[in-house]
PDB file of N, CA and C in Angstrom:
ATOM      1  N   UNK A   1      51.850  92.577  88.832  1.00 52.00           N
ATOM      2  CA  UNK A   1      52.744  92.189  89.695  1.00 52.00           C
ATOM      3  C   UNK A   1      51.663  92.419  90.865  1.00 52.00           C
ATOM      4  N   UNK A   2      51.706  91.256  91.613  1.00 51.00           N
ATOM      5  CA  UNK A   2      50.889  91.448  92.839  1.00 51.00           C
ATOM      6  C   UNK A   2      51.558  91.830  93.856  1.00 51.00           C
ATOM      7  N   UNK A   3      51.289  92.094  95.221  1.00 49.00           N
ATOM      8  CA  UNK A   3      51.933  92.664  96.548  1.00 49.00           C
ATOM      9  C   UNK A   3      52.952  91.980  96.871  1.00 49.00           C
ATOM     10  N   UNK A   4      52.806  90.108  96.795  1.00 49.00           N
ATOM     11  CA  UNK A   4      53.616  89.454  97.364  1.00 49.00           C
ATOM     12  C   UNK A   4      55.061  89.646  96.371  1.00 49.00           C
ATOM     13  N   UNK A   5      54.715  89.509  95.073  1.00 50.00           N
ATOM     14  CA  UNK A   5      55.688  89.567  94.215  1.00 50.00           C
ATOM     15  C   UNK A   5      56.495  91.122  94.514  1.00 50.00           C
ATOM     16  N   UNK A   6      55.878  92.186  94.714  1.00 50.00           N
ATOM     17  CA  UNK A   6      56.469  93.578  95.222  1.00 50.00           C
ATOM     18  C   UNK A   6      57.291  93.233  96.121  1.00 50.00           C
ATOM     19  N   UNK A   7      56.623  92.483  97.234  1.00 53.00           N
ATOM     20  CA  UNK A   7      57.720  92.604  98.586  1.00 53.00           C
ATOM     21  C   UNK A   7      58.813  91.878  98.275  1.00 53.00           C
ATOM     22  N   UNK A   8      58.688  90.386  97.400  1.00 55.00           N
ATOM     23  CA  UNK A   8      59.855  89.753  97.348  1.00 55.00           C
ATOM     24  C   UNK A   8      60.848  90.541  96.634  1.00 55.00           C
ATOM     25  N   UNK A   9      60.224  91.210  95.658  1.00 55.00           N
ATOM     26  CA  UNK A   9      61.159  92.111  94.542  1.00 55.00           C
ATOM     27  C   UNK A   9      62.137  92.975  95.468  1.00 55.00           C
ATOM     28  N   UNK A  10      61.464  93.809  96.399  1.00 54.00           N
ATOM     29  CA  UNK A  10      61.992  94.885  97.198  1.00 54.00           C
ATOM     30  C   UNK A  10      62.943  94.075  98.170  1.00 54.00           C
ATOM     31  N   UNK A  11      62.738  92.948  98.818  1.00 60.00           N
ATOM     32  CA  UNK A  11      63.728  92.384  99.457  1.00 60.00           C
ATOM     33  C   UNK A  11      64.955  91.978  98.899  1.00 60.00           C
ATOM     34  N   UNK A  12      64.370  91.393  97.601  1.00 53.00           N
ATOM     35  CA  UNK A  12      66.025  91.193  96.621  1.00 53.00           C
ATOM     36  C   UNK A  12      66.691  92.335  96.552  1.00 53.00           C
ATOM     37  N   UNK A  13      66.191  93.130  96.259  1.00 52.00           N
ATOM     38  CA  UNK A  13      66.731  94.465  95.659  1.00 52.00           C
ATOM     39  C   UNK A  13      67.451  95.092  97.077  1.00 52.00           C
ATOM     40  N   UNK A  14      67.074  94.879  98.105  1.00 55.00           N
ATOM     41  CA  UNK A  14      67.701  95.633  99.488  1.00 55.00           C
ATOM     42  C   UNK A  14      68.965  94.594  99.635  1.00 55.00           C
ATOM     43  N   UNK A  15      68.599  93.072  99.501  1.00 51.00           N
ATOM     44  CA  UNK A  15      69.793  91.850  99.782  1.00 51.00           C
ATOM     45  C   UNK A  15      70.907  92.352  98.803  1.00 51.00           C
ATOM     46  N   UNK A  16      70.718  92.530  97.605  1.00 52.00           N
ATOM     47  CA  UNK A  16      71.773  93.068  96.472  1.00 52.00           C
ATOM     48  C   UNK A  16      72.556  94.178  96.903  1.00 52.00           C
ATOM     49  N   UNK A  17      71.686  95.360  97.413  1.00 55.00           N
ATOM     50  CA  UNK A  17      72.317  96.455  97.589  1.00 55.00           C
ATOM     51  C   UNK A  17      73.502  96.131  98.893  1.00 55.00           C
ATOM     52  N   UNK A  18      73.193  95.832  99.813  1.00 52.00           N
ATOM     53  CA  UNK A  18      73.521  95.373 101.103  1.00 52.00           C
ATOM     54  C   UNK A  18      75.021  94.444 100.809  1.00 52.00           C
ATOM     55  N   UNK A  19      74.670  93.495  99.726  1.00 47.00           N
ATOM     56  CA  UNK A  19      75.851  92.678  99.443  1.00 47.00           C
ATOM     57  C   UNK A  19      76.933  93.834  98.814  1.00 47.00           C
ATOM     58  N   UNK A  20      76.321  94.387  97.597  1.00 59.00           N
ATOM     59  CA  UNK A  20      77.145  95.367  96.692  1.00 59.00           C
ATOM     60  C   UNK A  20      77.996  96.177  97.735  1.00 59.00           C
ATOM     61  N   UNK A  21      77.120  96.882  98.586  1.00 62.00           N
ATOM     62  CA  UNK A  21      78.033  97.764  99.732  1.00 62.00           C
ATOM     63  C   UNK A  21      79.097  97.183 100.393  1.00 62.00           C
ATOM     64  N   UNK A  22      79.042  95.715 101.089  1.00 64.00           N
ATOM     65  CA  UNK A  22      80.016  95.058 101.739  1.00 64.00           C
ATOM     66  C   UNK A  22      81.105  95.206 100.747  1.00 64.00           C
ATOM     67  N   UNK A  23      81.085  94.571  99.445  1.00 78.00           N
ATOM     68  CA  UNK A  23      82.243  94.411  98.626  1.00 78.00           C
ATOM     69  C   UNK A  23      82.478  95.576  97.855  1.00 78.00           C
ATOM     70  N   UNK A  24      81.832  96.524  98.254  1.00 91.00           N
ATOM     71  CA  UNK A  24      82.668  97.914  97.517  1.00 91.00           C
ATOM     72  C   UNK A  24      83.954  98.242  97.982  1.00 91.00           C
ATOM     73  N   UNK A  25      84.717  98.943  97.068  1.00 94.00           N
ATOM     74  CA  UNK A  25      86.217  99.417  97.549  1.00 94.00           C
ATOM     75  C   UNK A  25      86.160 100.911  98.138  1.00 94.00           C
ATOM     76  N   UNK A  26      85.242 101.630  97.176  1.00 95.00           N
ATOM     77  CA  UNK A  26      84.866 102.859  97.752  1.00 95.00           C
ATOM     78  C   UNK A  26      83.430 102.838  98.105  1.00 95.00           C
ATOM     79  N   UNK A  27      82.941 103.302  99.291  1.00 96.00           N
ATOM     80  CA  UNK A  27      81.405 103.667  99.580  1.00 96.00           C
ATOM     81  C   UNK A  27      81.413 104.918 100.226  1.00 96.00           C
ATOM     82  N   UNK A  28      80.595 105.463  99.516  1.00 97.00           N
ATOM     83  CA  UNK A  28      80.044 106.830  99.998  1.00 97.00           C
ATOM     84  C   UNK A  28      78.414 106.522 100.584  1.00 97.00           C
ATOM     85  N   UNK A  29      78.420 107.368 101.421  1.00 97.00           N
ATOM     86  CA  UNK A  29      76.902 106.993 102.320  1.00 97.00           C
ATOM     87  C   UNK A  29      76.405 107.977 102.701  1.00 97.00           C
ATOM     88  N   UNK A  30      75.183 108.305 102.141  1.00 97.00           N
ATOM     89  CA  UNK A  30      74.499 109.620 102.201  1.00 97.00           C
ATOM     90  C   UNK A  30      75.461 110.922 102.839  1.00 97.00           C
ATOM     91  N   UNK A  31      76.199 111.217 101.744  1.00 98.00           N
ATOM     92  CA  UNK A  31      76.914 112.333 101.937  1.00 98.00           C
ATOM     93  C   UNK A  31      76.545 113.571 101.522  1.00 98.00           C
ATOM     94  N   UNK A  32      76.459 114.796 102.321  1.00 98.00           N
ATOM     95  CA  UNK A  32      76.173 115.892 102.034  1.00 98.00           C
ATOM     96  C   UNK A  32      77.117 116.921 102.367  1.00 98.00           C
ATOM     97  N   UNK A  33      77.439 118.094 101.486  1.00 98.00           N
ATOM     98  CA  UNK A  33      78.391 119.033 101.645  1.00 98.00           C
ATOM     99  C   UNK A  33      77.508 120.609 101.615  1.00 98.00           C
ATOM    100  N   UNK A  34      77.700 121.376 102.681  1.00 97.00           N
ATOM    101  CA  UNK A  34      77.060 122.455 102.308  1.00 97.00           C
ATOM    102  C   UNK A  34      77.864 123.626 102.593  1.00 97.00           C
ATOM    103  N   UNK A  35      77.982 124.778 102.261  1.00 96.00           N
ATOM    104  CA  UNK A  35      78.946 126.005 101.916  1.00 96.00           C
ATOM    105  C   UNK A  35      77.670 127.106 102.623  1.00 96.00           C
ATOM    106  N   UNK A  36      77.668 127.041 104.030  1.00 96.00           N
ATOM    107  CA  UNK A  36      76.571 128.419 104.420  1.00 96.00           C
ATOM    108  C   UNK A  36      75.244 127.582 104.236  1.00 96.00           C
ATOM    109  N   UNK A  37      74.560 128.291 103.225  1.00 96.00           N
ATOM    110  CA  UNK A  37      73.210 128.033 102.914  1.00 96.00           C
ATOM    111  C   UNK A  37      72.978 127.204 101.680  1.00 96.00           C
ATOM    112  N   UNK A  38      74.403 127.286 101.096  1.00 95.00           N
ATOM    113  CA  UNK A  38      74.483 126.534  99.647  1.00 95.00           C
ATOM    114  C   UNK A  38      74.540 125.047  99.814  1.00 95.00           C
ATOM    115  N   UNK A  39      73.905 124.333  99.216  1.00 96.00           N
ATOM    116  CA  UNK A  39      74.088 122.712  99.240  1.00 96.00           C
ATOM    117  C   UNK A  39      74.695 122.248  97.993  1.00 96.00           C
ATOM    118  N   UNK A  40      76.152 121.740  98.056  1.00 96.00           N
ATOM    119  CA  UNK A  40      76.984 121.685  97.146  1.00 96.00           C
ATOM    120  C   UNK A  40      76.734 120.183  96.725  1.00 96.00           C
ATOM    121  N   UNK A  41      76.589 119.286  97.859  1.00 97.00           N
ATOM    122  CA  UNK A  41      76.566 118.021  97.512  1.00 97.00           C
ATOM    123  C   UNK A  41      75.262 117.478  98.439  1.00 97.00           C
ATOM    124  N   UNK A  42      74.154 116.858  97.696  1.00 96.00           N
ATOM    125  CA  UNK A  42      72.984 116.510  98.573  1.00 96.00           C
ATOM    126  C   UNK A  42      72.824 114.946  98.714  1.00 96.00           C
ATOM    127  N   UNK A  43      73.251 114.226  99.713  1.00 96.00           N
ATOM    128  CA  UNK A  43      72.574 112.911 100.221  1.00 96.00           C
ATOM    129  C   UNK A  43      73.034 112.032  98.902  1.00 96.00           C
ATOM    130  N   UNK A  44      74.435 112.141  98.517  1.00 96.00           N
ATOM    131  CA  UNK A  44      75.084 111.220  97.802  1.00 96.00           C
ATOM    132  C   UNK A  44      75.397 109.885  98.210  1.00 96.00           C
ATOM    133  N   UNK A  45      74.981 108.553  97.505  1.00 96.00           N
ATOM    134  CA  UNK A  45      75.339 107.427  98.011  1.00 96.00           C
ATOM    135  C   UNK A  45      75.902 106.702  96.703  1.00 96.00           C
ATOM    136  N   UNK A  46      76.863 105.961  96.699  1.00 94.00           N
ATOM    137  CA  UNK A  46      77.531 104.886  95.688  1.00 94.00           C
ATOM    138  C   UNK A  46      78.434 104.219  96.181  1.00 94.00           C
ATOM    139  N   UNK A  47      78.186 102.796  95.183  1.00 96.00           N
ATOM    140  CA  UNK A  47      79.434 101.919  96.023  1.00 96.00           C
ATOM    141  C   UNK A  47      80.476 101.722  94.739  1.00 96.00           C
ATOM    142  N   UNK A  48      81.417 101.760  94.794  1.00 95.00           N
ATOM    143  CA  UNK A  48      82.754 101.375  93.467  1.00 95.00           C
ATOM    144  C   UNK A  48      83.240 100.160  93.928  1.00 95.00           C
ATOM    145  N   UNK A  49      83.158  99.265  93.175  1.00 95.00           N
ATOM    146  CA  UNK A  49      84.095  98.189  93.295  1.00 95.00           C
ATOM    147  C   UNK A  49      85.535  98.109  92.819  1.00 95.00           C
ATOM    148  N   UNK A  50      86.775  97.443  93.620  1.00 92.00           N
ATOM    149  CA  UNK A  50      87.955  97.653  93.067  1.00 92.00           C
ATOM    150  C   UNK A  50      88.142  97.139  92.125  1.00 92.00           C
ATOM    151  N   UNK A  51      88.643  98.028  90.924  1.00 91.00           N
ATOM    152  CA  UNK A  51      89.207  97.717  89.437  1.00 91.00           C
ATOM    153  C   UNK A  51      88.035  97.933  88.804  1.00 91.00           C
ATOM    154  N   UNK A  52      86.986  98.613  88.922  1.00 92.00           N
ATOM    155  CA  UNK A  52      85.888  98.885  88.544  1.00 92.00           C
ATOM    156  C   UNK A  52      86.197 100.284  87.779  1.00 92.00           C
ATOM    157  N   UNK A  53      85.706 100.318  86.378  1.00 93.00           N
ATOM    158  CA  UNK A  53      86.052 101.953  85.618  1.00 93.00           C
ATOM    159  C   UNK A  53      84.675 102.551  86.088  1.00 93.00           C
ATOM    160  N   UNK A  54      84.769 103.909  86.451  1.00 91.00           N
ATOM    161  CA  UNK A  54      83.686 104.769  86.750  1.00 91.00           C
ATOM    162  C   UNK A  54      84.134 106.165  86.436  1.00 91.00           C
ATOM    163  N   UNK A  55      83.160 106.752  86.017  1.00 94.00           N
ATOM    164  CA  UNK A  55      82.911 107.887  85.708  1.00 94.00           C
ATOM    165  C   UNK A  55      81.839 108.830  86.301  1.00 94.00           C
ATOM    166  N   UNK A  56      82.217 109.693  86.766  1.00 93.00           N
ATOM    167  CA  UNK A  56      81.369 110.861  87.473  1.00 93.00           C
ATOM    168  C   UNK A  56      80.973 111.901  86.799  1.00 93.00           C
ATOM    169  N   UNK A  57      79.650 111.920  85.961  1.00 95.00           N
ATOM    170  CA  UNK A  57      79.177 112.951  84.878  1.00 95.00           C
ATOM    171  C   UNK A  57      78.294 113.898  85.575  1.00 95.00           C
ATOM    172  N   UNK A  58      78.319 115.011  85.238  1.00 94.00           N
ATOM    173  CA  UNK A  58      77.050 115.797  85.732  1.00 94.00           C
ATOM    174  C   UNK A  58      77.323 117.334  85.041  1.00 94.00           C
ATOM    175  N   UNK A  59      76.355 118.219  85.278  1.00 94.00           N
ATOM    176  CA  UNK A  59      76.533 119.503  84.676  1.00 94.00           C
ATOM    177  C   UNK A  59      77.450 120.345  85.461  1.00 94.00           C
ATOM    178  N   UNK A  60      78.064 121.568  85.146  1.00 95.00           N
ATOM    179  CA  UNK A  60      78.814 122.487  85.674  1.00 95.00           C
ATOM    180  C   UNK A  60      78.178 122.911  87.223  1.00 95.00           C
ATOM    181  N   UNK A  61      78.533 122.914  88.165  1.00 92.00           N
ATOM    182  CA  UNK A  61      78.162 123.283  89.418  1.00 92.00           C
ATOM    183  C   UNK A  61      77.147 122.246  90.333  1.00 92.00           C
ATOM    184  N   UNK A  62      77.394 120.776  89.657  1.00 94.00           N
ATOM    185  CA  UNK A  62      76.472 119.865  90.426  1.00 94.00           C
ATOM    186  C   UNK A  62      77.136 119.463  91.490  1.00 94.00           C
ATOM    187  N   UNK A  63      78.303 119.489  92.097  1.00 95.00           N
ATOM    188  CA  UNK A  63      78.991 118.924  93.073  1.00 95.00           C
ATOM    189  C   UNK A  63      80.040 117.983  92.667  1.00 95.00           C
ATOM    190  N   UNK A  64      80.343 117.600  91.474  1.00 96.00           N
ATOM    191  CA  UNK A  64      81.315 116.717  91.057  1.00 96.00           C
ATOM    192  C   UNK A  64      82.696 116.815  91.732  1.00 96.00           C
ATOM    193  N   UNK A  65      83.419 118.109  91.642  1.00 97.00           N
ATOM    194  CA  UNK A  65      84.532 118.401  92.118  1.00 97.00           C
ATOM    195  C   UNK A  65      84.563 118.234  93.576  1.00 97.00           C
ATOM    196  N   UNK A  66      83.541 118.810  94.152  1.00 97.00           N
ATOM    197  CA  UNK A  66      83.560 118.667  95.892  1.00 97.00           C
ATOM    198  C   UNK A  66      83.270 117.578  96.150  1.00 97.00           C
ATOM    199  N   UNK A  67      82.365 116.687  95.504  1.00 97.00           N
ATOM    200  CA  UNK A  67      82.760 114.978  95.961  1.00 97.00           C
ATOM    201  C   UNK A  67      84.109 114.610  95.909  1.00 97.00           C
ATOM    202  N   UNK A  68      84.830 114.698  94.741  1.00 96.00           N
ATOM    203  CA  UNK A  68      86.014 114.133  94.778  1.00 96.00           C
ATOM    204  C   UNK A  68      87.270 115.076  95.740  1.00 96.00           C
ATOM    205  N   UNK A  69      87.058 116.121  96.131  1.00 96.00           N
ATOM    206  CA  UNK A  69      87.504 116.931  97.157  1.00 96.00           C
ATOM    207  C   UNK A  69      87.511 116.257  98.294  1.00 96.00           C
ATOM    208  N   UNK A  70      86.118 115.993  98.774  1.00 96.00           N
ATOM    209  CA  UNK A  70      85.663 115.257 100.149  1.00 96.00           C
ATOM    210  C   UNK A  70      86.542 113.768 100.134  1.00 96.00           C
ATOM    211  N   UNK A  71      86.399 112.984  98.921  1.00 95.00           N
ATOM    212  CA  UNK A  71      87.153 111.872  98.575  1.00 95.00           C
ATOM    213  C   UNK A  71      88.760 111.905  99.046  1.00 95.00           C
ATOM    214  N   UNK A  72      89.495 113.030  98.604  1.00 94.00           N
ATOM    215  CA  UNK A  72      90.693 113.268  98.732  1.00 94.00           C
ATOM    216  C   UNK A  72      91.126 113.882  99.869  1.00 94.00           C
ATOM    217  N   UNK A  73      90.140 114.339 100.916  1.00 94.00           N
ATOM    218  CA  UNK A  73      90.244 114.810 102.146  1.00 94.00           C
ATOM    219  C   UNK A  73      90.668 116.227 102.224  1.00 94.00           C
ATOM    220  N   UNK A  74      90.351 117.089 101.106  1.00 95.00           N
ATOM    221  CA  UNK A  74      90.523 118.547 100.854  1.00 95.00           C
ATOM    222  C   UNK A  74      89.534 119.244 101.353  1.00 95.00           C
ATOM    223  N   UNK A  75      88.086 118.476 101.731  1.00 95.00           N
ATOM    224  CA  UNK A  75      87.236 119.084 101.950  1.00 95.00           C
ATOM    225  C   UNK A  75      86.382 118.034 103.021  1.00 95.00           C
ATOM    226  N   UNK A  76      85.892 118.638 104.089  1.00 95.00           N
ATOM    227  CA  UNK A  76      85.104 117.744 105.015  1.00 95.00           C
ATOM    228  C   UNK A  76      83.519 117.748 104.743  1.00 95.00           C
ATOM    229  N   UNK A  77      83.020 116.373 104.755  1.00 97.00           N
ATOM    230  CA  UNK A  77      81.404 116.510 104.544  1.00 97.00           C
ATOM    231  C   UNK A  77      80.800 116.905 105.546  1.00 97.00           C
ATOM    232  N   UNK A  78      79.724 117.612 105.299  1.00 97.00           N
ATOM    233  CA  UNK A  78      78.878 118.242 106.339  1.00 97.00           C
ATOM    234  C   UNK A  78      78.175 116.905 107.186  1.00 97.00           C
ATOM    235  N   UNK A  79      77.897 115.941 106.547  1.00 97.00           N
ATOM    236  CA  UNK A  79      77.164 114.616 106.983  1.00 97.00           C
ATOM    237  C   UNK A  79      77.364 113.467 106.106  1.00 97.00           C
ATOM    238  N   UNK A  80      77.415 112.296 106.442  1.00 98.00           N
ATOM    239  CA  UNK A  80      77.536 111.167 105.811  1.00 98.00           C
ATOM    240  C   UNK A  80      78.721 110.519 106.078  1.00 98.00           C
ATOM    241  N   UNK A  81      79.283 109.509 105.364  1.00 97.00           N
ATOM    242  CA  UNK A  81      80.548 108.681 105.676  1.00 97.00           C
ATOM    243  C   UNK A  81      80.973 108.312 104.005  1.00 97.00           C
ATOM    244  N   UNK A  82      82.396 108.479 104.055  1.00 96.00           N
ATOM    245  CA  UNK A  82      82.938 107.917 102.989  1.00 96.00           C
ATOM    246  C   UNK A  82      84.286 106.937 103.299  1.00 96.00           C
ATOM    247  N   UNK A  83      83.970 105.841 102.962  1.00 95.00           N
ATOM    248  CA  UNK A  83      84.752 104.728 103.562  1.00 95.00           C
ATOM    249  C   UNK A  83      85.369 104.334 101.890  1.00 95.00           C
ATOM    250  N   UNK A  84      86.961 103.842 102.205  1.00 93.00           N
ATOM    251  CA  UNK A  84      87.876 103.131 101.318  1.00 93.00           C
ATOM    252  C   UNK A  84      88.455 102.336 101.861  1.00 93.00           C
ATOM    253  N   UNK A  85      88.204 100.886 101.222  1.00 92.00           N
ATOM    254  CA  UNK A  85      88.547  99.783 101.542  1.00 92.00           C
ATOM    255  C   UNK A  85      88.134  98.968 103.144  1.00 92.00           C
ATOM    256  N   UNK A  86      87.055  99.863 103.454  1.00 92.00           N
ATOM    257  CA  UNK A  86      86.560  99.333 104.649  1.00 92.00           C
ATOM    258  C   UNK A  86      86.937 100.680 105.613  1.00 92.00           C
ATOM    259  N   UNK A  87      87.680 101.379 105.507  1.00 92.00           N
ATOM    260  CA  UNK A  87      88.260 102.356 106.515  1.00 92.00           C
ATOM    261  C   UNK A  87      87.447 103.809 106.291  1.00 92.00           C
ATOM    262  N   UNK A  88      87.060 104.461 107.339  1.00 93.00           N
ATOM    263  CA  UNK A  88      86.363 105.645 107.324  1.00 93.00           C
ATOM    264  C   UNK A  88      87.339 106.643 107.130  1.00 93.00           C
ATOM    265  N   UNK A  89      87.148 107.586 106.122  1.00 94.00           N
ATOM    266  CA  UNK A  89      88.432 108.335 105.709  1.00 94.00           C
ATOM    267  C   UNK A  89      88.147 109.551 106.590  1.00 94.00           C
ATOM    268  N   UNK A  90      87.200 109.869 107.555  1.00 90.00           N
ATOM    269  CA  UNK A  90      87.067 111.034 108.193  1.00 90.00           C
ATOM    270  C   UNK A  90      88.049 111.078 109.110  1.00 90.00           C
ATOM    271  N   UNK A  91      88.651 109.726 109.479  1.00 87.00           N
ATOM    272  CA  UNK A  91      89.626 109.422 110.485  1.00 87.00           C
ATOM    273  C   UNK A  91      91.204 109.511 109.913  1.00 87.00           C
ATOM    274  N   UNK A  92      91.353 109.743 108.598  1.00 90.00           N
ATOM    275  CA  UNK A  92      92.632 109.791 108.066  1.00 90.00           C
ATOM    276  C   UNK A  92      92.807 111.159 107.443  1.00 90.00           C
ATOM    277  N   UNK A  93      94.101 112.013 107.361  1.00 90.00           N
ATOM    278  CA  UNK A  93      94.549 112.842 107.043  1.00 90.00           C
ATOM    279  C   UNK A  93      94.529 112.767 105.485  1.00 90.00           C
ATOM    280  N   UNK A  94      94.304 113.419 104.532  1.00 90.00           N
ATOM    281  CA  UNK A  94      94.812 113.765 103.258  1.00 90.00           C
ATOM    282  C   UNK A  94      96.231 112.660 102.676  1.00 90.00           C
ATOM    283  N   UNK A  95      96.915 113.060 103.569  1.00 88.00           N
ATOM    284  CA  UNK A  95      98.364 112.256 103.247  1.00 88.00           C
ATOM    285  C   UNK A  95      98.503 110.785 103.517  1.00 88.00           C
ATOM    286  N   UNK A  96      97.497 110.208 103.865  1.00 88.00           N
ATOM    287  CA  UNK A  96      97.642 108.932 104.483  1.00 88.00           C
ATOM    288  C   UNK A  96      96.288 108.062 103.674  1.00 88.00           C
ATOM    289  N   UNK A  97      95.655 108.787 103.163  1.00 85.00           N
ATOM    290  CA  UNK A  97      94.468 108.243 102.079  1.00 85.00           C
ATOM    291  C   UNK A  97      95.175 107.365 101.074  1.00 85.00           C
ATOM    292  N   UNK A  98      94.151 105.942 100.687  1.00 81.00           N
ATOM    293  CA  UNK A  98      94.707 105.243  99.730  1.00 81.00           C
ATOM    294  C   UNK A  98      94.638 105.867  98.460  1.00 81.00           C
TER     295      UNK A  98
END
């Protein structure tokens, strides 16, 4: 692959990622959660489409439950954003989240 092809492939991948993030029902952007000096979730980004079957897999202690607790509003992200249906969840209390 020559350098022109690599640039075009990179642009296509970037465009696809942008389109996917616009279409995502759940959008998690660069989320970090720290407890003191311990990092439970480190720079997680993902998009989940509406009606998509999604599994969150990982070893014990890797941050799965912490990520879900942030989505539910039971924990606050140290940094990053979580959106559901285009709405920033940081502004919604747990009882008002979809």
